[in-house]
XYZ file of C-alpha atoms in Angstrom:
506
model
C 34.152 62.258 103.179
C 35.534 65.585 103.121
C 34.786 68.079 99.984
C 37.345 67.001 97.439
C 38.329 65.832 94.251
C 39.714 63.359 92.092
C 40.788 61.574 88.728
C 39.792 58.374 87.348
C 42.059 56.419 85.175
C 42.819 52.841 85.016
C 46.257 51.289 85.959
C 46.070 49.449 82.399
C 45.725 53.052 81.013
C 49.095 54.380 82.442
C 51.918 54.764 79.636
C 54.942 52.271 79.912
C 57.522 50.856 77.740
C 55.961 47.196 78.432
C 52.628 47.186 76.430
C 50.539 48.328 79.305
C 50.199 50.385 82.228
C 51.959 48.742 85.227
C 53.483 50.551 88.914
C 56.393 52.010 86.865
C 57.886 54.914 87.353
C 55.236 56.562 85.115
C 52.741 55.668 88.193
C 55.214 57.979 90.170
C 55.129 60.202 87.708
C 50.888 60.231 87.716
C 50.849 60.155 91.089
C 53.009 63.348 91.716
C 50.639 64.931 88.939
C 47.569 64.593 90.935
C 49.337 66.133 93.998
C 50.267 69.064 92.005
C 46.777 69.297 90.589
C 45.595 69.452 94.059
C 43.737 66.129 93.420
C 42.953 64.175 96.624
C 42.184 60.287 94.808
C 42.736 58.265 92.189
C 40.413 55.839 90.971
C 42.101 52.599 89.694
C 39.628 50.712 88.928
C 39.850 46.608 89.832
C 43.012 45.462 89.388
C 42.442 41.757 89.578
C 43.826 39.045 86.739
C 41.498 39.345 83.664
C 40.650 36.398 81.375
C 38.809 36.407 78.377
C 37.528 39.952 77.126
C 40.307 41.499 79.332
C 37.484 42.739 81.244
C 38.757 43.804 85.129
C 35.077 43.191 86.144
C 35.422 39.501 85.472
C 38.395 38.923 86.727
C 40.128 35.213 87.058
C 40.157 36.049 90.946
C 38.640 38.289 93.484
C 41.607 38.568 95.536
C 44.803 37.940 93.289
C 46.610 40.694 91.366
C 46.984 41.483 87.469
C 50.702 40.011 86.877
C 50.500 42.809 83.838
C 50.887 45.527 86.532
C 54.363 44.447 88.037
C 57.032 46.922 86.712
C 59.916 44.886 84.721
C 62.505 47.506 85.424
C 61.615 46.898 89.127
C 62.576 43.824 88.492
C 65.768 44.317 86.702
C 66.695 46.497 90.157
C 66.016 43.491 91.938
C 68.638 41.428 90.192
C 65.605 39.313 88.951
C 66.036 40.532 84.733
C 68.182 42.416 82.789
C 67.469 45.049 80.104
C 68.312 43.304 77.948
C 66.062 40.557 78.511
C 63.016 43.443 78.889
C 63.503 43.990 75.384
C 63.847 41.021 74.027
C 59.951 40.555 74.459
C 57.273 42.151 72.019
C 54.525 43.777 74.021
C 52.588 45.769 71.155
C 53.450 48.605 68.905
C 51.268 51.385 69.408
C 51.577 53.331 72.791
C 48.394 54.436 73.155
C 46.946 50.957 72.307
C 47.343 47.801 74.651
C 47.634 44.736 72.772
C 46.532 42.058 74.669
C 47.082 39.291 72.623
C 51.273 40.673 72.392
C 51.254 40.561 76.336
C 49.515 37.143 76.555
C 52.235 35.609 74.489
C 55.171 37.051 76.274
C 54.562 38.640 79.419
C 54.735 35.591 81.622
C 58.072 34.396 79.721
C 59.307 37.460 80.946
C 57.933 37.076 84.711
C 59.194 32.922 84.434
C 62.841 34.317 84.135
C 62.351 36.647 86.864
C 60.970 34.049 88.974
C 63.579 31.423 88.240
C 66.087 33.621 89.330
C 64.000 34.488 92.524
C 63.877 30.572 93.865
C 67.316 29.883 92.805
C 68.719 32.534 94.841
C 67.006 31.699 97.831
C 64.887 35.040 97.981
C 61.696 33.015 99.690
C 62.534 34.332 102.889
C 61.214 35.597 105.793
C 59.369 38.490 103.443
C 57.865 35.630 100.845
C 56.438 33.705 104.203
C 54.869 35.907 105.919
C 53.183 37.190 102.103
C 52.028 33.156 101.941
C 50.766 33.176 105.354
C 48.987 36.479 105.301
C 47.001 35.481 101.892
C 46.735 31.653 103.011
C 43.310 32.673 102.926
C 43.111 32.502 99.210
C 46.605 32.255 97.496
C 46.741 27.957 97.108
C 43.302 27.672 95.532
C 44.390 30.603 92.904
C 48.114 29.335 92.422
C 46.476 25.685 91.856
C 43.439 26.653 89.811
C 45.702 28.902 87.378
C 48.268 26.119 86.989
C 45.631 23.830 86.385
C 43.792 25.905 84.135
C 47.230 27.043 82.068
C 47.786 22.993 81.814
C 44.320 22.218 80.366
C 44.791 25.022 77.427
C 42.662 27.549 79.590
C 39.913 25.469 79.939
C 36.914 26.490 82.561
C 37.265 24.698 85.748
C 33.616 23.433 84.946
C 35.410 21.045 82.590
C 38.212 20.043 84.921
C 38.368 15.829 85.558
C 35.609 15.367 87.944
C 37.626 14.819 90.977
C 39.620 18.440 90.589
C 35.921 20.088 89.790
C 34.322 19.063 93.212
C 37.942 19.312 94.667
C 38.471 15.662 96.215
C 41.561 15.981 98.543
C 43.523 13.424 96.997
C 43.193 15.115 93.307
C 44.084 18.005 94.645
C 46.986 16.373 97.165
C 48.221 14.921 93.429
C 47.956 18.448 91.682
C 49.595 20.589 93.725
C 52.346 17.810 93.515
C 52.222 17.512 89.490
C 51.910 21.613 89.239
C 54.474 22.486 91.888
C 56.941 24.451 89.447
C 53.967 26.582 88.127
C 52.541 26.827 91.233
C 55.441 28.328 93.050
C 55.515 30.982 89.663
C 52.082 32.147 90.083
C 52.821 32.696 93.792
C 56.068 34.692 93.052
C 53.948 37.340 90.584
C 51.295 37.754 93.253
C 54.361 38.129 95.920
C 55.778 40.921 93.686
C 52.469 42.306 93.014
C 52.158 43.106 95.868
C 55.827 44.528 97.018
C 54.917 46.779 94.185
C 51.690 48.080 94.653
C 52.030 48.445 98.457
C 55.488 50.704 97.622
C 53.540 52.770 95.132
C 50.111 52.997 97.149
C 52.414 54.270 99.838
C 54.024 56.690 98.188
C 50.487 58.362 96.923
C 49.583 58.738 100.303
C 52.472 60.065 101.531
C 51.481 62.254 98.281
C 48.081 63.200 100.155
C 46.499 60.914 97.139
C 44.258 57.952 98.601
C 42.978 55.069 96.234
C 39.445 54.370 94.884
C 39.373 50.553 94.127
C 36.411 48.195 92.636
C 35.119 45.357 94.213
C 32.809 43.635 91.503
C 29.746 42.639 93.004
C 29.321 39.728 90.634
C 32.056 36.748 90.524
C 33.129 35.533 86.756
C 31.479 32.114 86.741
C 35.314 30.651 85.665
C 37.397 31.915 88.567
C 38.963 30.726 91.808
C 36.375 31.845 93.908
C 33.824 29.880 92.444
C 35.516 26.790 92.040
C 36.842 27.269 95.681
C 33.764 28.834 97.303
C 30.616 26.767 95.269
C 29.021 26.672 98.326
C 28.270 30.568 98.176
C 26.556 30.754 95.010
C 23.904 28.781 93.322
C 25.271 25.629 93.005
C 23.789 21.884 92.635
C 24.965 18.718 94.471
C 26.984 17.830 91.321
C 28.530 21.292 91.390
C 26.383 22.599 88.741
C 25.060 25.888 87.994
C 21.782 26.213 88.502
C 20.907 29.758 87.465
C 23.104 32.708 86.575
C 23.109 36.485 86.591
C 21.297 39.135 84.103
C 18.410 41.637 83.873
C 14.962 41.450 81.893
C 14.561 43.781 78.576
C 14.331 46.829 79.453
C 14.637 50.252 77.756
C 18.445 49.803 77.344
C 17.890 46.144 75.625
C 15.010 44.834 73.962
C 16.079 41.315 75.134
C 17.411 41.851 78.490
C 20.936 41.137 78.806
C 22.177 37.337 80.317
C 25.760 38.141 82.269
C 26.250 34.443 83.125
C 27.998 35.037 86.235
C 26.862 32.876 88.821
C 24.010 34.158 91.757
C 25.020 33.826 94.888
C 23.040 31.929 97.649
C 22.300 34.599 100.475
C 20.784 32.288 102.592
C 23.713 29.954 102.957
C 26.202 32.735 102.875
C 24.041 34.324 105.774
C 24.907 31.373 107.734
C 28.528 31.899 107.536
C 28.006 35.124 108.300
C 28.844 36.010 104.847
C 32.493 34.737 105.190
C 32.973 34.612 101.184
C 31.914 38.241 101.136
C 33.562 39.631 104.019
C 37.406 38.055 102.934
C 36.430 39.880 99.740
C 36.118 42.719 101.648
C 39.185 42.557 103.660
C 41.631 42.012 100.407
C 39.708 44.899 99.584
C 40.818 46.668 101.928
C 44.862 45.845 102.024
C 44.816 47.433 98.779
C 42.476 50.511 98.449
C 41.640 52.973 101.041
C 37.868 53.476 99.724
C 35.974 50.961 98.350
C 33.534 50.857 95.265
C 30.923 48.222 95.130
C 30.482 47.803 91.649
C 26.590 46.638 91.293
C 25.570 47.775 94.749
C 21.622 46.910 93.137
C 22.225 43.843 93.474
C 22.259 43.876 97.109
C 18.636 45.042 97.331
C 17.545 42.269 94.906
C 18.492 40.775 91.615
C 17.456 38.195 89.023
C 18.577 34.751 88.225
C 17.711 33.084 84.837
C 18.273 29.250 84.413
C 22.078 28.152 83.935
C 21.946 27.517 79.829
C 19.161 29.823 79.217
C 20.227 31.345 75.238
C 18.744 34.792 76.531
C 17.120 36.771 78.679
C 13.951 37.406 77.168
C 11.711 35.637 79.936
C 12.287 38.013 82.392
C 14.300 35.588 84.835
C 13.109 35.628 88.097
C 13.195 38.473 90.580
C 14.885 37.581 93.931
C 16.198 39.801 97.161
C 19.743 40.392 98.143
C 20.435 40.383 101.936
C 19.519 44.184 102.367
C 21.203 45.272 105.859
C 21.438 42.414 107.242
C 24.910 42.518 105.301
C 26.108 46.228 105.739
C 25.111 45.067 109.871
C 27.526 41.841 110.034
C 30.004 43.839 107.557
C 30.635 46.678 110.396
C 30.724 44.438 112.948
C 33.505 42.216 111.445
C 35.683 45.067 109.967
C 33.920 48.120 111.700
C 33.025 51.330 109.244
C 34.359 50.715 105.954
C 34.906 53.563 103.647
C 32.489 52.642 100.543
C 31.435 54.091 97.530
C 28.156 51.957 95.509
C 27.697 52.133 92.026
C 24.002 52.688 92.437
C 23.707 53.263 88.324
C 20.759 51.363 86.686
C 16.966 50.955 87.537
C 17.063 51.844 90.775
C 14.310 50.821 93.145
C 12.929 52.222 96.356
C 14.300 49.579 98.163
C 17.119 50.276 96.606
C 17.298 53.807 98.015
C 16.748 53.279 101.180
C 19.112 50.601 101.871
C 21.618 53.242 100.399
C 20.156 55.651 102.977
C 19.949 53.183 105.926
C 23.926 52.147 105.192
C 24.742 56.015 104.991
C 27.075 54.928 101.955
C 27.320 57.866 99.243
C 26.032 57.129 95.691
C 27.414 57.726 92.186
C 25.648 60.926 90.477
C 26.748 61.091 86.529
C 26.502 63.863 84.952
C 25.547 62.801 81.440
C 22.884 61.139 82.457
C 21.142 64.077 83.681
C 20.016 64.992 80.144
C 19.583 61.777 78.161
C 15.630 61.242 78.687
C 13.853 63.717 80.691
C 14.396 67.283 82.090
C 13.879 66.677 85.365
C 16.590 64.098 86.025
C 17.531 63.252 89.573
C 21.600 62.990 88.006
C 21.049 67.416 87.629
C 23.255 69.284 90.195
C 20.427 70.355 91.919
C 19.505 67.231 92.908
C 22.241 66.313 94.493
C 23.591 65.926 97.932
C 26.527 66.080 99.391
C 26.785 62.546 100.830
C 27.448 61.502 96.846
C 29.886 61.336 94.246
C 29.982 63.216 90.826
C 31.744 61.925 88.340
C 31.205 63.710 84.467
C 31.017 59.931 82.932
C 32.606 56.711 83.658
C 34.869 54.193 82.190
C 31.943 52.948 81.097
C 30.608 55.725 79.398
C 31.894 58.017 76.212
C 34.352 61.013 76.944
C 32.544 64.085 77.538
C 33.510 65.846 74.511
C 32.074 62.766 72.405
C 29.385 62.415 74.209
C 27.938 65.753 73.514
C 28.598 65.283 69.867
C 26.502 62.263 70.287
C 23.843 64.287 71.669
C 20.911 65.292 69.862
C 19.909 69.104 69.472
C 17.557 69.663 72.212
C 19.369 67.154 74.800
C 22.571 69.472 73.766
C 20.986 72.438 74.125
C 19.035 71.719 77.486
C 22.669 70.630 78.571
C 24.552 74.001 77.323
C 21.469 75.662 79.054
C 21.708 73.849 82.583
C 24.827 74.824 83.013
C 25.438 77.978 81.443
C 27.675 77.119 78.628
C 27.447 79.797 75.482
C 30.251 77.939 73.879
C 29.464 76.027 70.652
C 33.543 75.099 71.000
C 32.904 71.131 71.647
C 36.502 71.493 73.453
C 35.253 74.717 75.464
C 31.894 73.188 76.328
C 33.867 69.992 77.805
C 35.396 71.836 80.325
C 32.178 74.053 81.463
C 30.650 70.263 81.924
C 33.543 69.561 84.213
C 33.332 72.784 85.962
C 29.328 71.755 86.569
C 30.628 68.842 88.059
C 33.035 70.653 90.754
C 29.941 73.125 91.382
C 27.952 69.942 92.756
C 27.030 69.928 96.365
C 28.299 66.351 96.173
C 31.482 66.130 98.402
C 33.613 63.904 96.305
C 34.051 64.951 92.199
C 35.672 62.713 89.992
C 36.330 63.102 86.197
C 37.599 60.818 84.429
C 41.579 62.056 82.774
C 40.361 61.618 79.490
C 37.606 64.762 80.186
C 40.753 67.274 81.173
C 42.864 66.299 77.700
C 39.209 67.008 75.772
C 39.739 63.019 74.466
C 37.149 62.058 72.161
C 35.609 58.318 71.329
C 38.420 56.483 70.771
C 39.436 57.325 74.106
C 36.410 55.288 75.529
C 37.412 52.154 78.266
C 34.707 50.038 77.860
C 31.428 49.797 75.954
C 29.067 47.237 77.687
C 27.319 44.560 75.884
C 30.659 44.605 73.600
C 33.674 41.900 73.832
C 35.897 43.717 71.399
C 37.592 46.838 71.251
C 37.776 47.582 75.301
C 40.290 48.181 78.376
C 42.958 49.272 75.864
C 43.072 53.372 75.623
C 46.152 53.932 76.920
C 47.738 57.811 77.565
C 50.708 58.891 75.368
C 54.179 59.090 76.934
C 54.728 62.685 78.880
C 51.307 63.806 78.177
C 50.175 65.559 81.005
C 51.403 69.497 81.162
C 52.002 71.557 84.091
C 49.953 74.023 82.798
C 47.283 71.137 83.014
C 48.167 70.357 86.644
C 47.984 74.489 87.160
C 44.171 74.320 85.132
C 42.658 71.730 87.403
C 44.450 72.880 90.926
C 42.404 76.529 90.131
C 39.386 74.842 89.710
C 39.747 72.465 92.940
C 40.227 75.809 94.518
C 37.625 77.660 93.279
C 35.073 75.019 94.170
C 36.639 74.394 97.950
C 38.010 71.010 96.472
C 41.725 71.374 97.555
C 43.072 68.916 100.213
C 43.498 70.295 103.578
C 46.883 71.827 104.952
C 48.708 69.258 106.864
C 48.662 71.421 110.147
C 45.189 71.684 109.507
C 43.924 68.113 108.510
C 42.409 67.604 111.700
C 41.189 71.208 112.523
């Protein structure tokens, strides 16, 4: 990865007329920003279907597409809606809010008029078929297991009629039968998920702008995958659970925290050669052009605590991940694959060298580096170039409330470290940034809300929360040319700026 920079800011976090960020024309619009800001990615984020919690990292599927993301005006050019009908739906009423409850009520009335009109006129084509037949890999179980789950009041598949839970051909035969309206919907939003992302991913690269996408590492116990793939994970005969996902207490929780995702079972996905894994991998790759592995601990080892277990507080047991073994079979099925791991957490030896042995660049965050001791491997100093730097993440507090957060002497070892005189909070934000493009590390990423100086309330997600997250959202015609002028100097200053075309392969 060449020395360069970028801007992280979920799709849900885009400003639209329709409650949420979708691929609008204010995607265009972002897009053409980070060109003219001399940015060379943009990190999305997952984009996958999110249940309860709205969280992208536990999404419904691993493979399908966040119907909230297609573009109702798109639509309406496609003879599918009218404006009219656009805005005869309430979607929320503050802009820089999404309200997720707003879209959950109307959103898919909207998309069932749009796809009414798309079967009636005939539109399933040669275009729709070959979209069914490329993602025949996937597309049937998630079309059937939504419509399922939407006819059962949202219920997990875990409480599906026995026969649909351990998916008995003839109960499924019957169900795709029964479900055939709402399974031909579902299909249709994935179909013009996909027109639409594809049109706008293109378009950022024909910008020079390549995408950073998420591939959890973990699976959300109710999703397609499991219910399609229990054979991967840690399953019983009965299709039970046996043990689920978490991490011991720890300095960060006095009770360890209990995820509930499901483990996987490396040994019998080893025998596949990780097929579950891999298909993630490739869906992965038809959307972003560099991958994050969200969780890339967990391929060095992680623990399992019994399925029902009310906490974490007995440590769970310890178990390994398939270490290279994986990264070995993954380049030999889909050759080098541009990653990114989100190596954040207590990271172990083993855990470094498998990071080392894979030659795949790790996450460096910057306000880490002075939260617990001065001699933090997160300082600049400590970096290297095969690494990102980000300031914080979505996970994380905006800088500029983060270092009113700070205590005096981590604040002043900060302002310090990287020669910030400024007691100007908004000032100070921007030297942290301009610490980050010093790094060695080739790729820099800051999150948007760092440039506008956005404080709490501007925060994406705060783990260990359910309420409250994945709803910041930036206001309408926001982002300045001056701004665009503000960050191009300093991705010029720091040897950040994209290449020349003539030159790109000098």
């Amino acid at each position: 990865m060449e020395r360069s920079a970028g801007i992280l800011l979920p799709v849900s976090s885009l400003p639209s007329k329709y409650g949420i960020g979708c691929f609008s024309r204010e995607a265009y619009e972002f897009v053409d920003f980070l060109s003219k800001a001399g940015q060379s990615f943009w990190q999305v984020l997952p984009l996958g279907p999110t249940g309860f919690g709205n969280s992208p990292y536990q999404p419904l599927s691993s493979f399908a597409g966040n119907p909230y993301f297609i573009d109702p005006e798109t639509l309406v050019q496609e003879g599918l809606l009218t404006y009219e009908e656009c805005g005869r739906f309430y979607f929320g009423a503050d802009e820089e809010r999404v309200d997720y409850g707003a879209l959950y009520e109307n959103r898919k009335k909207l998309l069932a008029i749009a796809g009414g009109r798309f079967f009636e006129s005939g539109r399933e084509k040669e275009e729709y078929r070959k979209f069914m037949e490329e993602n025949a890999y996937w597309l049937p179980d998630y079309a059937l297991f939504m419509a399922v789950k939407t006819a059962h009041n949202g219920q997990s598949w875990l409480q599906f009629d026995d026969t649909l839970k351990k998916r008995e051909p003839a109960a499924l035969s019957k169900a795709r039968e029964e479900y055939g309206k709402e399974i031909g919907q579902i299909c249709f939003e994935q179909y013009e998920f996909d027109r639409q992302w594809k049109k706008l991913h293109t378009y950022a690269l024909q910008q020079g702008v390549r995408i950073i996408g998420d591939v959890p590492y973990y699976a959300a116990m109710d999703s397609s995958d499991v219910w399609a793939h229990p054979e991967a994970f840690d399953f019983d005969g009965n299709i039970e659970p046996v043990s689920v996902a978490g991490c011991p207490p720890d300095a960060f929780s006095k009770t360890g925290q209990l995820w509930g995702n499901p483990v996987y079972d490396w040994n019998a996905q080893k025998k596949t050669h990780y097929a579950f894994w891999i298909s993630r991998l490739q869906r992965g790759l038809s959307l972003y052009d560099v991958i994050r592995i969200d969780h890339f601990l967990g391929f060095s080892g992680f623990y399992a605590f019994p399925y029902g277990a009310e906490s974490a507080e007995n440590g769970g047991e310890y178990r390994k991940g398939p270490g290279m073994a994986f990264f070995k079979e993954v380049k030999k099925q889909l050759g080098k694959v541009p990653f990114i791991a989100e190596d954040l957490g207590t990271v172990t030896k083993n855990t470094e060298k498998l990071l080392a042995d894979a030659g795949i660049p790790g996450m460096k965050v910057l306000e880490f580096a002075f939260d617990w001791s001065e001699y933090s491997s997160y300082m600049t100093h400590n970096h290297t170039r095969n690494c990102v730097v980000y300031t914080g993440t979505h996970d994380n507090l905006p800088v500029r409330a983060w270092i009113e957060s700070l205590n005096d002497h981590d604040r002043d070892l900060a302002r310090r470290y990287i020669h910030s005189e400024n007691t100007d909070y908004n000032t100070f934000t921007w030297d942290f940034i301009r610490e980050a493009y010093r790094s060695s590390a080739d790729l820099c990423v800051i999150p948007l809300q760092d440039y506008l100086v956005k404080g709490a309330e501007s925060r994406i997600n705060t783990p260990g929360t359910q309420e409250g997250n994945w709803q910041w959202r930036l206001k309408p015609h926001f982002l300045s040319y001056d701004l665009a002028m503000s960050i191009h100097a300093l991705s010029g200053l720091y040897c950040r700026l994209p290449k020349p075309k003539e030159n790109a392969d000098a």
